[in-house]
Amino acid sequence: MPTIQEAALVLNQYYGIKKPKIEWIQNEPDKAVWKVIDNKETYILKSDYRSSKSFTPSITLQYALSQQGLKVPEVIATKQRKLCTKQGEHRYYLSKYISGGPASIIDRVRIIGDYHQHATWPSSLTSNQQPSALKNGINRWISEYQLKLKELMKWKDQYSLPYIQPCIQLAEKCIRVSSRRAPLLADHLTSVNNRRWLVHGDLTHLNVIKTPSGDLWIIDLEHSRIDSPIKDIRYLLPRVVLSSYYKEYFTRFPEGTSFKELYYIDAIFPHSLHFYLGGSIRQMKLPLKSSQVQEIVSDELAKDDMISKELGGIK
């Protein structure tokens, strides 16, 4: 794991920042993060923790998007005019620090709608998605549902959660409906590739910052890639659909309305329940809170009822 001493060396040698105040923020599976205060300027310094093929391209992407005027933190070039540097076994990059607090659901809907409309993979970067892999892309889409379904079934038995059975049935319904809509999915993935649409890839409430002036910023682009915008909004959909915020999303990303049916079909799957259960189990937050699980199940069922009406009562 990179140390504060190593971070200070990088700041001195490559950025000319001599005696900053460095605060450790967090270590994640793929990166370490520090807050750096130098005189009146504040930055974020990140280092890859494990070798990641997406780390360096994501820095170039973040720089390109900030230069285009999108609300993503500006990457600071080194004294050698490079966007990142390597010290020892780790790579580092520095970006502007955005001060503010976590954004609400509607704020995340707005910022991701704008991101999907305006953010595209720069022509200067090699595409990380090959159009020739379209058929495999469809298979992966369906197999992702199937894998999550298997995990839900395993967790139901392993942790004695009989009340998630209705959500297991939602997952099975999603797989059936998605398989029948394969041609629409093929059209969508073709558009994703042709238009070089981007997903953020990790749209948690912590990765959208609302500043005191009301501006919204997206941070942590390490998982951004060419992929379906549907995958960004799926974890918001239970609350988005139940409160009709999805209208705000499609207003900001009008091209998404061409594939609104796929958004709804994807939303049938109980992604939020899978996310909560999986996260709790991985973080050893056991036993699982029955009331929390049942609340999520209730939201998923209410969401499915609304979506089914939107899609004409699909089964």
PDB file of C-alpha atoms in Angstrom:
ATOM      1  CA  MET A   1       0.000   0.000   0.000  1.00  0.00           C
ATOM      2  CA  PRO A   2       1.395   3.481  -0.847  1.00  0.00           C
ATOM      3  CA  THR A   3       2.355   5.527   2.230  1.00  0.00           C
ATOM      4  CA  ILE A   4       1.929   9.216   3.068  1.00  0.00           C
ATOM      5  CA  GLN A   5       5.717   9.557   2.867  1.00  0.00           C
ATOM      6  CA  GLU A   6       5.650   8.233  -0.711  1.00  0.00           C
ATOM      7  CA  ALA A   7       2.766  10.575  -1.541  1.00  0.00           C
ATOM      8  CA  ALA A   8       4.736  13.545  -0.170  1.00  0.00           C
ATOM      9  CA  LEU A   9       7.740  12.540  -2.311  1.00  0.00           C
ATOM     10  CA  VAL A  10       5.565  12.438  -5.441  1.00  0.00           C
ATOM     11  CA  LEU A  11       4.052  15.858  -4.677  1.00  0.00           C
ATOM     12  CA  ASN A  12       7.491  17.387  -4.148  1.00  0.00           C
ATOM     13  CA  GLN A  13       9.274  15.775  -7.063  1.00  0.00           C
ATOM     14  CA  TYR A  14       6.608  15.944  -9.767  1.00  0.00           C
ATOM     15  CA  TYR A  15       4.323  18.837  -8.776  1.00  0.00           C
ATOM     16  CA  GLY A  16       6.623  21.184  -6.901  1.00  0.00           C
ATOM     17  CA  ILE A  17       4.439  21.052  -3.787  1.00  0.00           C
ATOM     18  CA  LYS A  18       6.994  21.246  -0.981  1.00  0.00           C
ATOM     19  CA  LYS A  19       5.314  21.047   2.416  1.00  0.00           C
ATOM     20  CA  PRO A  20       1.651  20.230   1.998  1.00  0.00           C
ATOM     21  CA  LYS A  21      -0.760  19.022   4.629  1.00  0.00           C
ATOM     22  CA  ILE A  22      -1.713  15.482   3.585  1.00  0.00           C
ATOM     23  CA  GLU A  23      -4.794  13.760   4.960  1.00  0.00           C
ATOM     24  CA  TRP A  24      -5.429  10.099   4.233  1.00  0.00           C
ATOM     25  CA  ILE A  25      -9.025   9.653   3.032  1.00  0.00           C
ATOM     26  CA  GLN A  26      -9.425   6.001   2.165  1.00  0.00           C
ATOM     27  CA  ASN A  27      -7.990   2.853   0.675  1.00  0.00           C
ATOM     28  CA  GLU A  28     -10.223   1.094  -1.815  1.00  0.00           C
ATOM     29  CA  PRO A  29      -9.595  -2.261  -3.521  1.00  0.00           C
ATOM     30  CA  ASP A  30      -7.980  -0.534  -6.508  1.00  0.00           C
ATOM     31  CA  LYS A  31      -6.688   2.824  -5.221  1.00  0.00           C
ATOM     32  CA  ALA A  32      -5.498   4.942  -2.301  1.00  0.00           C
ATOM     33  CA  VAL A  33      -6.806   8.497  -1.858  1.00  0.00           C
ATOM     34  CA  TRP A  34      -5.378  11.534  -0.016  1.00  0.00           C
ATOM     35  CA  LYS A  35      -6.533  15.118   0.458  1.00  0.00           C
ATOM     36  CA  VAL A  36      -3.692  17.581  -0.129  1.00  0.00           C
ATOM     37  CA  ILE A  37      -3.727  21.177   1.170  1.00  0.00           C
ATOM     38  CA  ASP A  38      -1.048  23.536  -0.141  1.00  0.00           C
ATOM     39  CA  ASN A  39      -1.403  27.189   0.886  1.00  0.00           C
ATOM     40  CA  LYS A  40      -4.920  28.088  -0.303  1.00  0.00           C
ATOM     41  CA  GLU A  41      -5.230  25.267  -2.850  1.00  0.00           C
ATOM     42  CA  THR A  42      -6.751  21.859  -2.128  1.00  0.00           C
ATOM     43  CA  TYR A  43      -6.265  18.749  -4.253  1.00  0.00           C
ATOM     44  CA  ILE A  44      -6.989  15.044  -4.333  1.00  0.00           C
ATOM     45  CA  LEU A  45      -4.039  12.699  -4.893  1.00  0.00           C
ATOM     46  CA  LYS A  46      -4.818   9.155  -5.980  1.00  0.00           C
ATOM     47  CA  SER A  47      -2.618   6.119  -6.443  1.00  0.00           C
ATOM     48  CA  ASP A  48      -3.393   2.748  -7.939  1.00  0.00           C
ATOM     49  CA  TYR A  49      -3.253   0.083  -5.253  1.00  0.00           C
ATOM     50  CA  ARG A  50      -3.243  -2.868  -7.599  1.00  0.00           C
ATOM     51  CA  SER A  51      -2.375  -3.004 -11.275  1.00  0.00           C
ATOM     52  CA  SER A  52      -5.408  -1.817 -13.218  1.00  0.00           C
ATOM     53  CA  LYS A  53      -5.668  -1.465 -16.986  1.00  0.00           C
ATOM     54  CA  SER A  54      -8.371   1.182 -16.593  1.00  0.00           C
ATOM     55  CA  PHE A  55      -6.464   3.502 -14.220  1.00  0.00           C
ATOM     56  CA  THR A  56      -4.375   5.462 -16.754  1.00  0.00           C
ATOM     57  CA  PRO A  57      -7.092   5.711 -19.469  1.00  0.00           C
ATOM     58  CA  SER A  58      -9.541   6.981 -16.838  1.00  0.00           C
ATOM     59  CA  ILE A  59      -7.161   9.859 -16.005  1.00  0.00           C
ATOM     60  CA  THR A  60      -6.943  10.850 -19.672  1.00  0.00           C
ATOM     61  CA  LEU A  61     -10.725  10.593 -19.916  1.00  0.00           C
ATOM     62  CA  GLN A  62     -11.249  12.772 -16.832  1.00  0.00           C
ATOM     63  CA  TYR A  63      -8.879  15.399 -18.229  1.00  0.00           C
ATOM     64  CA  ALA A  64     -10.613  15.386 -21.622  1.00  0.00           C
ATOM     65  CA  LEU A  65     -14.087  15.721 -20.101  1.00  0.00           C
ATOM     66  CA  SER A  66     -13.017  18.574 -17.823  1.00  0.00           C
ATOM     67  CA  GLN A  67     -11.533  20.371 -20.835  1.00  0.00           C
ATOM     68  CA  GLN A  68     -14.897  19.968 -22.576  1.00  0.00           C
ATOM     69  CA  GLY A  69     -16.584  21.791 -19.704  1.00  0.00           C
ATOM     70  CA  LEU A  70     -18.217  18.853 -17.943  1.00  0.00           C
ATOM     71  CA  LYS A  71     -18.444  19.059 -14.169  1.00  0.00           C
ATOM     72  CA  VAL A  72     -15.629  16.629 -13.386  1.00  0.00           C
ATOM     73  CA  PRO A  73     -12.495  17.632 -11.412  1.00  0.00           C
ATOM     74  CA  GLU A  74      -9.632  19.017 -13.469  1.00  0.00           C
ATOM     75  CA  VAL A  75      -6.529  16.796 -13.617  1.00  0.00           C
ATOM     76  CA  ILE A  76      -3.343  18.712 -12.735  1.00  0.00           C
ATOM     77  CA  ALA A  77      -0.377  18.066 -15.024  1.00  0.00           C
ATOM     78  CA  THR A  78       3.050  17.312 -13.565  1.00  0.00           C
ATOM     79  CA  LYS A  79       6.063  19.593 -14.081  1.00  0.00           C
ATOM     80  CA  GLN A  80       6.839  17.367 -17.083  1.00  0.00           C
ATOM     81  CA  ARG A  81       3.334  18.110 -18.466  1.00  0.00           C
ATOM     82  CA  LYS A  82       2.135  14.567 -17.907  1.00  0.00           C
ATOM     83  CA  LEU A  83      -1.256  13.680 -16.445  1.00  0.00           C
ATOM     84  CA  CYS A  84       0.107  10.996 -14.125  1.00  0.00           C
ATOM     85  CA  THR A  85       3.412   9.686 -12.907  1.00  0.00           C
ATOM     86  CA  LYS A  86       4.904   6.486 -11.539  1.00  0.00           C
ATOM     87  CA  GLN A  87       6.894   6.232  -8.324  1.00  0.00           C
ATOM     88  CA  GLY A  88       8.072   2.809  -7.251  1.00  0.00           C
ATOM     89  CA  GLU A  89       5.336   0.248  -7.915  1.00  0.00           C
ATOM     90  CA  HIS A  90       2.476   2.743  -8.012  1.00  0.00           C
ATOM     91  CA  ARG A  91       1.046   5.370 -10.366  1.00  0.00           C
ATOM     92  CA  TYR A  92      -0.256   8.695  -9.071  1.00  0.00           C
ATOM     93  CA  TYR A  93      -2.340  11.604 -10.312  1.00  0.00           C
ATOM     94  CA  LEU A  94      -3.487  14.895  -8.849  1.00  0.00           C
ATOM     95  CA  SER A  95      -6.828  16.621  -9.397  1.00  0.00           C
ATOM     96  CA  LYS A  96      -8.796  19.563  -8.054  1.00  0.00           C
ATOM     97  CA  TYR A  97     -10.696  19.010  -4.820  1.00  0.00           C
ATOM     98  CA  ILE A  98     -14.440  19.690  -4.994  1.00  0.00           C
ATOM     99  CA  SER A  99     -15.877  20.938  -1.726  1.00  0.00           C
ATOM    100  CA  GLY A 100     -19.461  20.077  -0.864  1.00  0.00           C
ATOM    101  CA  GLY A 101     -21.746  17.352   0.356  1.00  0.00           C
ATOM    102  CA  PRO A 102     -23.428  14.198  -0.991  1.00  0.00           C
ATOM    103  CA  ALA A 103     -26.150  14.757  -3.578  1.00  0.00           C
ATOM    104  CA  SER A 104     -29.791  13.716  -3.338  1.00  0.00           C
ATOM    105  CA  ILE A 105     -31.485  11.195  -5.615  1.00  0.00           C
ATOM    106  CA  ILE A 106     -32.904  13.901  -7.886  1.00  0.00           C
ATOM    107  CA  ASP A 107     -29.481  15.588  -8.047  1.00  0.00           C
ATOM    108  CA  ARG A 108     -27.896  12.326  -9.157  1.00  0.00           C
ATOM    109  CA  VAL A 109     -30.621  11.853 -11.756  1.00  0.00           C
ATOM    110  CA  ARG A 110     -29.903  15.313 -13.153  1.00  0.00           C
ATOM    111  CA  ILE A 111     -26.114  15.066 -13.249  1.00  0.00           C
ATOM    112  CA  ILE A 112     -26.062  11.575 -14.753  1.00  0.00           C
ATOM    113  CA  GLY A 113     -28.596  12.595 -17.393  1.00  0.00           C
ATOM    114  CA  ASP A 114     -26.299  15.455 -18.397  1.00  0.00           C
ATOM    115  CA  TYR A 115     -23.277  13.150 -18.292  1.00  0.00           C
ATOM    116  CA  HIS A 116     -24.908  10.588 -20.575  1.00  0.00           C
ATOM    117  CA  GLN A 117     -25.942  13.289 -23.024  1.00  0.00           C
ATOM    118  CA  HIS A 118     -22.600  15.079 -23.286  1.00  0.00           C
ATOM    119  CA  ALA A 119     -19.808  12.699 -22.227  1.00  0.00           C
ATOM    120  CA  THR A 120     -18.300  10.576 -24.986  1.00  0.00           C
ATOM    121  CA  TRP A 121     -15.132   8.518 -25.210  1.00  0.00           C
ATOM    122  CA  PRO A 122     -12.423  10.807 -26.670  1.00  0.00           C
ATOM    123  CA  SER A 123     -11.155   9.964 -30.142  1.00  0.00           C
ATOM    124  CA  SER A 124      -7.623  10.247 -28.738  1.00  0.00           C
ATOM    125  CA  LEU A 125      -8.198   7.081 -26.713  1.00  0.00           C
ATOM    126  CA  THR A 126      -8.510   3.589 -28.125  1.00  0.00           C
ATOM    127  CA  SER A 127     -12.064   2.348 -27.688  1.00  0.00           C
ATOM    128  CA  ASN A 128     -12.470  -0.158 -24.882  1.00  0.00           C
ATOM    129  CA  GLN A 129     -15.493  -1.682 -26.571  1.00  0.00           C
ATOM    130  CA  GLN A 130     -15.346  -3.546 -29.869  1.00  0.00           C
ATOM    131  CA  PRO A 131     -18.479  -3.501 -32.064  1.00  0.00           C
ATOM    132  CA  SER A 132     -17.587  -6.990 -33.269  1.00  0.00           C
ATOM    133  CA  ALA A 133     -18.329  -8.224 -29.760  1.00  0.00           C
ATOM    134  CA  LEU A 134     -22.010  -7.263 -30.034  1.00  0.00           C
ATOM    135  CA  LYS A 135     -23.381 -10.799 -29.748  1.00  0.00           C
ATOM    136  CA  ASN A 136     -21.150 -11.484 -26.768  1.00  0.00           C
ATOM    137  CA  GLY A 137     -22.351  -8.208 -25.274  1.00  0.00           C
ATOM    138  CA  ILE A 138     -25.962  -9.406 -25.397  1.00  0.00           C
ATOM    139  CA  ASN A 139     -24.999 -12.721 -23.829  1.00  0.00           C
ATOM    140  CA  ARG A 140     -23.049 -10.950 -21.077  1.00  0.00           C
ATOM    141  CA  TRP A 141     -26.017  -8.702 -20.376  1.00  0.00           C
ATOM    142  CA  ILE A 142     -28.320 -11.688 -19.794  1.00  0.00           C
ATOM    143  CA  SER A 143     -25.678 -13.749 -17.988  1.00  0.00           C
ATOM    144  CA  GLU A 144     -25.143 -10.874 -15.528  1.00  0.00           C
ATOM    145  CA  TYR A 145     -28.799 -11.168 -14.528  1.00  0.00           C
ATOM    146  CA  GLN A 146     -28.459 -14.933 -14.249  1.00  0.00           C
ATOM    147  CA  LEU A 147     -25.402 -14.667 -12.008  1.00  0.00           C
ATOM    148  CA  LYS A 148     -27.131 -12.202  -9.695  1.00  0.00           C
ATOM    149  CA  LEU A 149     -30.207 -14.431  -9.585  1.00  0.00           C
ATOM    150  CA  LYS A 150     -28.083 -17.414  -8.499  1.00  0.00           C
ATOM    151  CA  GLU A 151     -26.556 -15.304  -5.737  1.00  0.00           C
ATOM    152  CA  LEU A 152     -29.972 -14.149  -4.505  1.00  0.00           C
ATOM    153  CA  MET A 153     -31.141 -17.759  -4.359  1.00  0.00           C
ATOM    154  CA  LYS A 154     -28.000 -18.784  -2.471  1.00  0.00           C
ATOM    155  CA  TRP A 155     -28.329 -15.939   0.034  1.00  0.00           C
ATOM    156  CA  LYS A 156     -31.990 -16.732   0.576  1.00  0.00           C
ATOM    157  CA  ASP A 157     -31.090 -20.215   1.799  1.00  0.00           C
ATOM    158  CA  GLN A 158     -27.781 -19.358   3.469  1.00  0.00           C
ATOM    159  CA  TYR A 159     -29.173 -16.496   5.557  1.00  0.00           C
ATOM    160  CA  SER A 160     -32.771 -17.716   5.957  1.00  0.00           C
ATOM    161  CA  LEU A 161     -34.392 -14.881   4.000  1.00  0.00           C
ATOM    162  CA  PRO A 162     -37.670 -16.375   2.740  1.00  0.00           C
ATOM    163  CA  TYR A 163     -39.188 -12.892   2.272  1.00  0.00           C
ATOM    164  CA  ILE A 164     -36.904 -12.149  -0.720  1.00  0.00           C
ATOM    165  CA  GLN A 165     -38.676 -14.855  -2.774  1.00  0.00           C
ATOM    166  CA  PRO A 166     -40.871 -12.262  -4.598  1.00  0.00           C
ATOM    167  CA  CYS A 167     -37.691 -10.486  -5.719  1.00  0.00           C
ATOM    168  CA  ILE A 168     -36.275 -13.759  -6.999  1.00  0.00           C
ATOM    169  CA  GLN A 169     -39.408 -14.033  -9.113  1.00  0.00           C
ATOM    170  CA  LEU A 170     -38.777 -10.473 -10.366  1.00  0.00           C
ATOM    171  CA  ALA A 171     -35.269 -11.529 -11.418  1.00  0.00           C
ATOM    172  CA  GLU A 172     -36.676 -14.512 -13.313  1.00  0.00           C
ATOM    173  CA  LYS A 173     -39.231 -12.231 -14.984  1.00  0.00           C
ATOM    174  CA  CYS A 174     -36.498  -9.807 -16.029  1.00  0.00           C
ATOM    175  CA  ILE A 175     -34.499 -12.600 -17.651  1.00  0.00           C
ATOM    176  CA  ARG A 176     -37.558 -13.833 -19.576  1.00  0.00           C
ATOM    177  CA  VAL A 177     -38.515 -10.385 -20.831  1.00  0.00           C
ATOM    178  CA  SER A 178     -34.939  -9.392 -21.696  1.00  0.00           C
ATOM    179  CA  SER A 179     -34.397 -12.576 -23.689  1.00  0.00           C
ATOM    180  CA  ARG A 180     -37.523 -11.827 -25.730  1.00  0.00           C
ATOM    181  CA  ARG A 181     -36.279  -8.272 -26.390  1.00  0.00           C
ATOM    182  CA  ALA A 182     -32.835  -9.334 -27.688  1.00  0.00           C
ATOM    183  CA  PRO A 183     -33.257  -7.415 -31.004  1.00  0.00           C
ATOM    184  CA  LEU A 184     -33.951  -4.178 -29.102  1.00  0.00           C
ATOM    185  CA  LEU A 185     -30.942  -4.855 -26.906  1.00  0.00           C
ATOM    186  CA  ALA A 186     -28.826  -5.403 -30.035  1.00  0.00           C
ATOM    187  CA  ASP A 187     -29.950  -2.016 -31.413  1.00  0.00           C
ATOM    188  CA  HIS A 188     -29.101  -0.381 -28.117  1.00  0.00           C
ATOM    189  CA  LEU A 189     -25.606  -1.871 -27.884  1.00  0.00           C
ATOM    190  CA  THR A 190     -24.969  -0.833 -31.491  1.00  0.00           C
ATOM    191  CA  SER A 191     -25.818   2.751 -30.536  1.00  0.00           C
ATOM    192  CA  VAL A 192     -23.592   2.508 -27.464  1.00  0.00           C
ATOM    193  CA  ASN A 193     -20.632   1.548 -29.643  1.00  0.00           C
ATOM    194  CA  ASN A 194     -21.333   3.928 -32.529  1.00  0.00           C
ATOM    195  CA  ARG A 195     -21.926   6.964 -30.310  1.00  0.00           C
ATOM    196  CA  ARG A 196     -19.218   6.048 -27.781  1.00  0.00           C
ATOM    197  CA  TRP A 197     -21.609   6.571 -24.879  1.00  0.00           C
ATOM    198  CA  LEU A 198     -20.059   6.524 -21.447  1.00  0.00           C
ATOM    199  CA  VAL A 199     -21.180   5.230 -18.096  1.00  0.00           C
ATOM    200  CA  HIS A 200     -19.751   6.582 -14.857  1.00  0.00           C
ATOM    201  CA  GLY A 201     -19.657   3.063 -13.428  1.00  0.00           C
ATOM    202  CA  ASP A 202     -19.900   3.859  -9.708  1.00  0.00           C
ATOM    203  CA  LEU A 203     -22.740   6.336  -9.190  1.00  0.00           C
ATOM    204  CA  THR A 204     -23.051   6.163  -5.396  1.00  0.00           C
ATOM    205  CA  HIS A 205     -24.295   9.148  -3.410  1.00  0.00           C
ATOM    206  CA  LEU A 206     -20.675   9.850  -2.434  1.00  0.00           C
ATOM    207  CA  ASN A 207     -19.554  10.241  -6.052  1.00  0.00           C
ATOM    208  CA  VAL A 208     -21.826  13.165  -6.861  1.00  0.00           C
ATOM    209  CA  ILE A 209     -20.904  16.337  -4.956  1.00  0.00           C
ATOM    210  CA  LYS A 210     -23.218  19.310  -4.457  1.00  0.00           C
ATOM    211  CA  THR A 211     -21.278  22.493  -3.732  1.00  0.00           C
ATOM    212  CA  PRO A 212     -22.563  25.248  -1.415  1.00  0.00           C
ATOM    213  CA  SER A 213     -23.457  27.271  -4.551  1.00  0.00           C
ATOM    214  CA  GLY A 214     -25.653  24.413  -5.803  1.00  0.00           C
ATOM    215  CA  ASP A 215     -23.379  23.128  -8.581  1.00  0.00           C
ATOM    216  CA  LEU A 216     -23.239  19.365  -9.134  1.00  0.00           C
ATOM    217  CA  TRP A 217     -19.969  17.559  -9.839  1.00  0.00           C
ATOM    218  CA  ILE A 218     -19.208  13.928 -10.677  1.00  0.00           C
ATOM    219  CA  ILE A 219     -16.044  12.510  -9.104  1.00  0.00           C
ATOM    220  CA  ASP A 220     -14.183   9.166  -9.195  1.00  0.00           C
ATOM    221  CA  LEU A 221     -14.186   8.298 -12.889  1.00  0.00           C
ATOM    222  CA  GLU A 222     -11.896   5.274 -12.538  1.00  0.00           C
ATOM    223  CA  HIS A 223     -14.711   2.948 -13.600  1.00  0.00           C
ATOM    224  CA  SER A 224     -15.969   5.045 -16.539  1.00  0.00           C
ATOM    225  CA  ARG A 225     -16.050   3.221 -19.845  1.00  0.00           C
ATOM    226  CA  ILE A 226     -18.022   2.819 -23.056  1.00  0.00           C
ATOM    227  CA  ASP A 227     -21.131   0.957 -21.960  1.00  0.00           C
ATOM    228  CA  SER A 228     -24.897   1.254 -21.715  1.00  0.00           C
ATOM    229  CA  PRO A 229     -26.125   4.311 -19.775  1.00  0.00           C
ATOM    230  CA  ILE A 230     -28.785   1.999 -18.376  1.00  0.00           C
ATOM    231  CA  LYS A 231     -26.177   0.504 -16.054  1.00  0.00           C
ATOM    232  CA  ASP A 232     -25.621   3.824 -14.279  1.00  0.00           C
ATOM    233  CA  ILE A 233     -29.236   4.471 -13.447  1.00  0.00           C
ATOM    234  CA  ARG A 234     -30.314   0.939 -12.469  1.00  0.00           C
ATOM    235  CA  TYR A 235     -29.456   1.430  -8.786  1.00  0.00           C
ATOM    236  CA  LEU A 236     -31.427   4.663  -8.661  1.00  0.00           C
ATOM    237  CA  LEU A 237     -34.503   3.272 -10.353  1.00  0.00           C
ATOM    238  CA  PRO A 238     -36.530   1.998  -7.389  1.00  0.00           C
ATOM    239  CA  ARG A 239     -36.759   5.496  -5.932  1.00  0.00           C
ATOM    240  CA  VAL A 240     -36.574   7.242  -9.312  1.00  0.00           C
ATOM    241  CA  VAL A 241     -39.535   5.356 -10.746  1.00  0.00           C
ATOM    242  CA  LEU A 242     -41.553   5.546  -7.549  1.00  0.00           C
ATOM    243  CA  SER A 243     -41.154   9.326  -7.492  1.00  0.00           C
ATOM    244  CA  SER A 244     -41.314   9.832 -11.294  1.00  0.00           C
ATOM    245  CA  TYR A 245     -37.840  11.385 -11.398  1.00  0.00           C
ATOM    246  CA  TYR A 246     -37.157   9.313 -14.502  1.00  0.00           C
ATOM    247  CA  LYS A 247     -38.934  12.051 -16.511  1.00  0.00           C
ATOM    248  CA  GLU A 248     -36.188  14.456 -15.433  1.00  0.00           C
ATOM    249  CA  TYR A 249     -33.549  11.959 -16.574  1.00  0.00           C
ATOM    250  CA  PHE A 250     -34.979  11.549 -20.075  1.00  0.00           C
ATOM    251  CA  THR A 251     -35.396  15.322 -20.395  1.00  0.00           C
ATOM    252  CA  ARG A 252     -31.651  15.669 -19.869  1.00  0.00           C
ATOM    253  CA  PHE A 253     -30.774  12.616 -21.976  1.00  0.00           C
ATOM    254  CA  PRO A 254     -33.431  12.672 -24.716  1.00  0.00           C
ATOM    255  CA  GLU A 255     -31.597  10.080 -26.831  1.00  0.00           C
ATOM    256  CA  GLY A 256     -32.250   7.620 -24.028  1.00  0.00           C
ATOM    257  CA  THR A 257     -35.965   7.705 -24.782  1.00  0.00           C
ATOM    258  CA  SER A 258     -35.260   5.547 -27.842  1.00  0.00           C
ATOM    259  CA  PHE A 259     -34.465   2.762 -25.409  1.00  0.00           C
ATOM    260  CA  LYS A 260     -36.860   3.656 -22.598  1.00  0.00           C
ATOM    261  CA  GLU A 261     -38.342   0.161 -22.779  1.00  0.00           C
ATOM    262  CA  LEU A 262     -34.927  -1.350 -22.019  1.00  0.00           C
ATOM    263  CA  TYR A 263     -34.485   0.984 -19.053  1.00  0.00           C
ATOM    264  CA  TYR A 264     -37.774  -0.277 -17.642  1.00  0.00           C
ATOM    265  CA  ILE A 265     -37.001  -3.914 -18.360  1.00  0.00           C
ATOM    266  CA  ASP A 266     -33.634  -3.600 -16.625  1.00  0.00           C
ATOM    267  CA  ALA A 267     -35.399  -1.912 -13.707  1.00  0.00           C
ATOM    268  CA  ILE A 268     -37.548  -5.003 -13.188  1.00  0.00           C
ATOM    269  CA  PHE A 269     -34.484  -6.771 -11.840  1.00  0.00           C
ATOM    270  CA  PRO A 270     -34.060  -6.213  -8.060  1.00  0.00           C
ATOM    271  CA  HIS A 271     -30.631  -4.589  -8.419  1.00  0.00           C
ATOM    272  CA  SER A 272     -30.973  -2.601  -5.195  1.00  0.00           C
ATOM    273  CA  LEU A 273     -31.691  -5.702  -3.143  1.00  0.00           C
ATOM    274  CA  HIS A 274     -28.757  -7.564  -4.709  1.00  0.00           C
ATOM    275  CA  PHE A 275     -26.491  -4.556  -4.062  1.00  0.00           C
ATOM    276  CA  TYR A 276     -27.532  -4.266  -0.412  1.00  0.00           C
ATOM    277  CA  LEU A 277     -27.284  -7.972   0.356  1.00  0.00           C
ATOM    278  CA  GLY A 278     -23.989  -8.429  -1.476  1.00  0.00           C
ATOM    279  CA  GLY A 279     -22.413  -5.373   0.156  1.00  0.00           C
ATOM    280  CA  SER A 280     -23.551  -6.405   3.642  1.00  0.00           C
ATOM    281  CA  ILE A 281     -22.219  -9.926   3.194  1.00  0.00           C
ATOM    282  CA  ARG A 282     -18.848  -8.794   1.769  1.00  0.00           C
ATOM    283  CA  GLN A 283     -18.386  -6.268   4.585  1.00  0.00           C
ATOM    284  CA  MET A 284     -19.397  -8.867   7.197  1.00  0.00           C
ATOM    285  CA  LYS A 285     -22.295  -6.707   8.395  1.00  0.00           C
ATOM    286  CA  LEU A 286     -24.119  -9.737   9.717  1.00  0.00           C
ATOM    287  CA  PRO A 287     -26.690 -10.709  10.700  1.00  0.00           C
ATOM    288  CA  LEU A 288     -28.631  -8.886   7.990  1.00  0.00           C
ATOM    289  CA  LYS A 289     -31.185  -6.343   9.167  1.00  0.00           C
ATOM    290  CA  SER A 290     -34.568  -7.913   8.481  1.00  0.00           C
ATOM    291  CA  SER A 291     -36.402  -4.579   8.495  1.00  0.00           C
ATOM    292  CA  GLN A 292     -33.986  -3.050   5.979  1.00  0.00           C
ATOM    293  CA  VAL A 293     -34.244  -6.039   3.643  1.00  0.00           C
ATOM    294  CA  GLN A 294     -38.037  -6.063   3.814  1.00  0.00           C
ATOM    295  CA  GLU A 295     -38.179  -2.330   3.073  1.00  0.00           C
ATOM    296  CA  ILE A 296     -36.072  -2.818  -0.064  1.00  0.00           C
ATOM    297  CA  VAL A 297     -38.244  -5.783  -1.114  1.00  0.00           C
ATOM    298  CA  SER A 298     -41.342  -3.616  -0.692  1.00  0.00           C
ATOM    299  CA  ASP A 299     -39.827  -0.874  -2.883  1.00  0.00           C
ATOM    300  CA  GLU A 300     -38.830  -3.400  -5.555  1.00  0.00           C
ATOM    301  CA  LEU A 301     -42.364  -4.814  -5.711  1.00  0.00           C
ATOM    302  CA  ALA A 302     -43.952  -1.359  -5.879  1.00  0.00           C
ATOM    303  CA  LYS A 303     -41.485  -0.397  -8.621  1.00  0.00           C
ATOM    304  CA  ASP A 304     -42.316  -3.534 -10.601  1.00  0.00           C
ATOM    305  CA  ASP A 305     -46.025  -2.764 -10.404  1.00  0.00           C
ATOM    306  CA  MET A 306     -45.475   0.704 -11.916  1.00  0.00           C
ATOM    307  CA  ILE A 307     -43.071  -0.561 -14.581  1.00  0.00           C
ATOM    308  CA  SER A 308     -45.417  -3.352 -15.626  1.00  0.00           C
ATOM    309  CA  LYS A 309     -48.148  -0.790 -16.196  1.00  0.00           C
ATOM    310  CA  GLU A 310     -45.756   1.351 -18.265  1.00  0.00           C
ATOM    311  CA  LEU A 311     -44.923  -1.671 -20.416  1.00  0.00           C
ATOM    312  CA  GLY A 312     -48.515  -2.816 -20.827  1.00  0.00           C
ATOM    313  CA  GLY A 313     -48.669  -5.433 -18.100  1.00  0.00           C
ATOM    314  CA  ILE A 314     -45.727  -7.601 -19.185  1.00  0.00           C
ATOM    315  CA  LYS A 315     -45.229 -10.971 -17.543  1.00  0.00           C
TER     316      LYS A 315
END
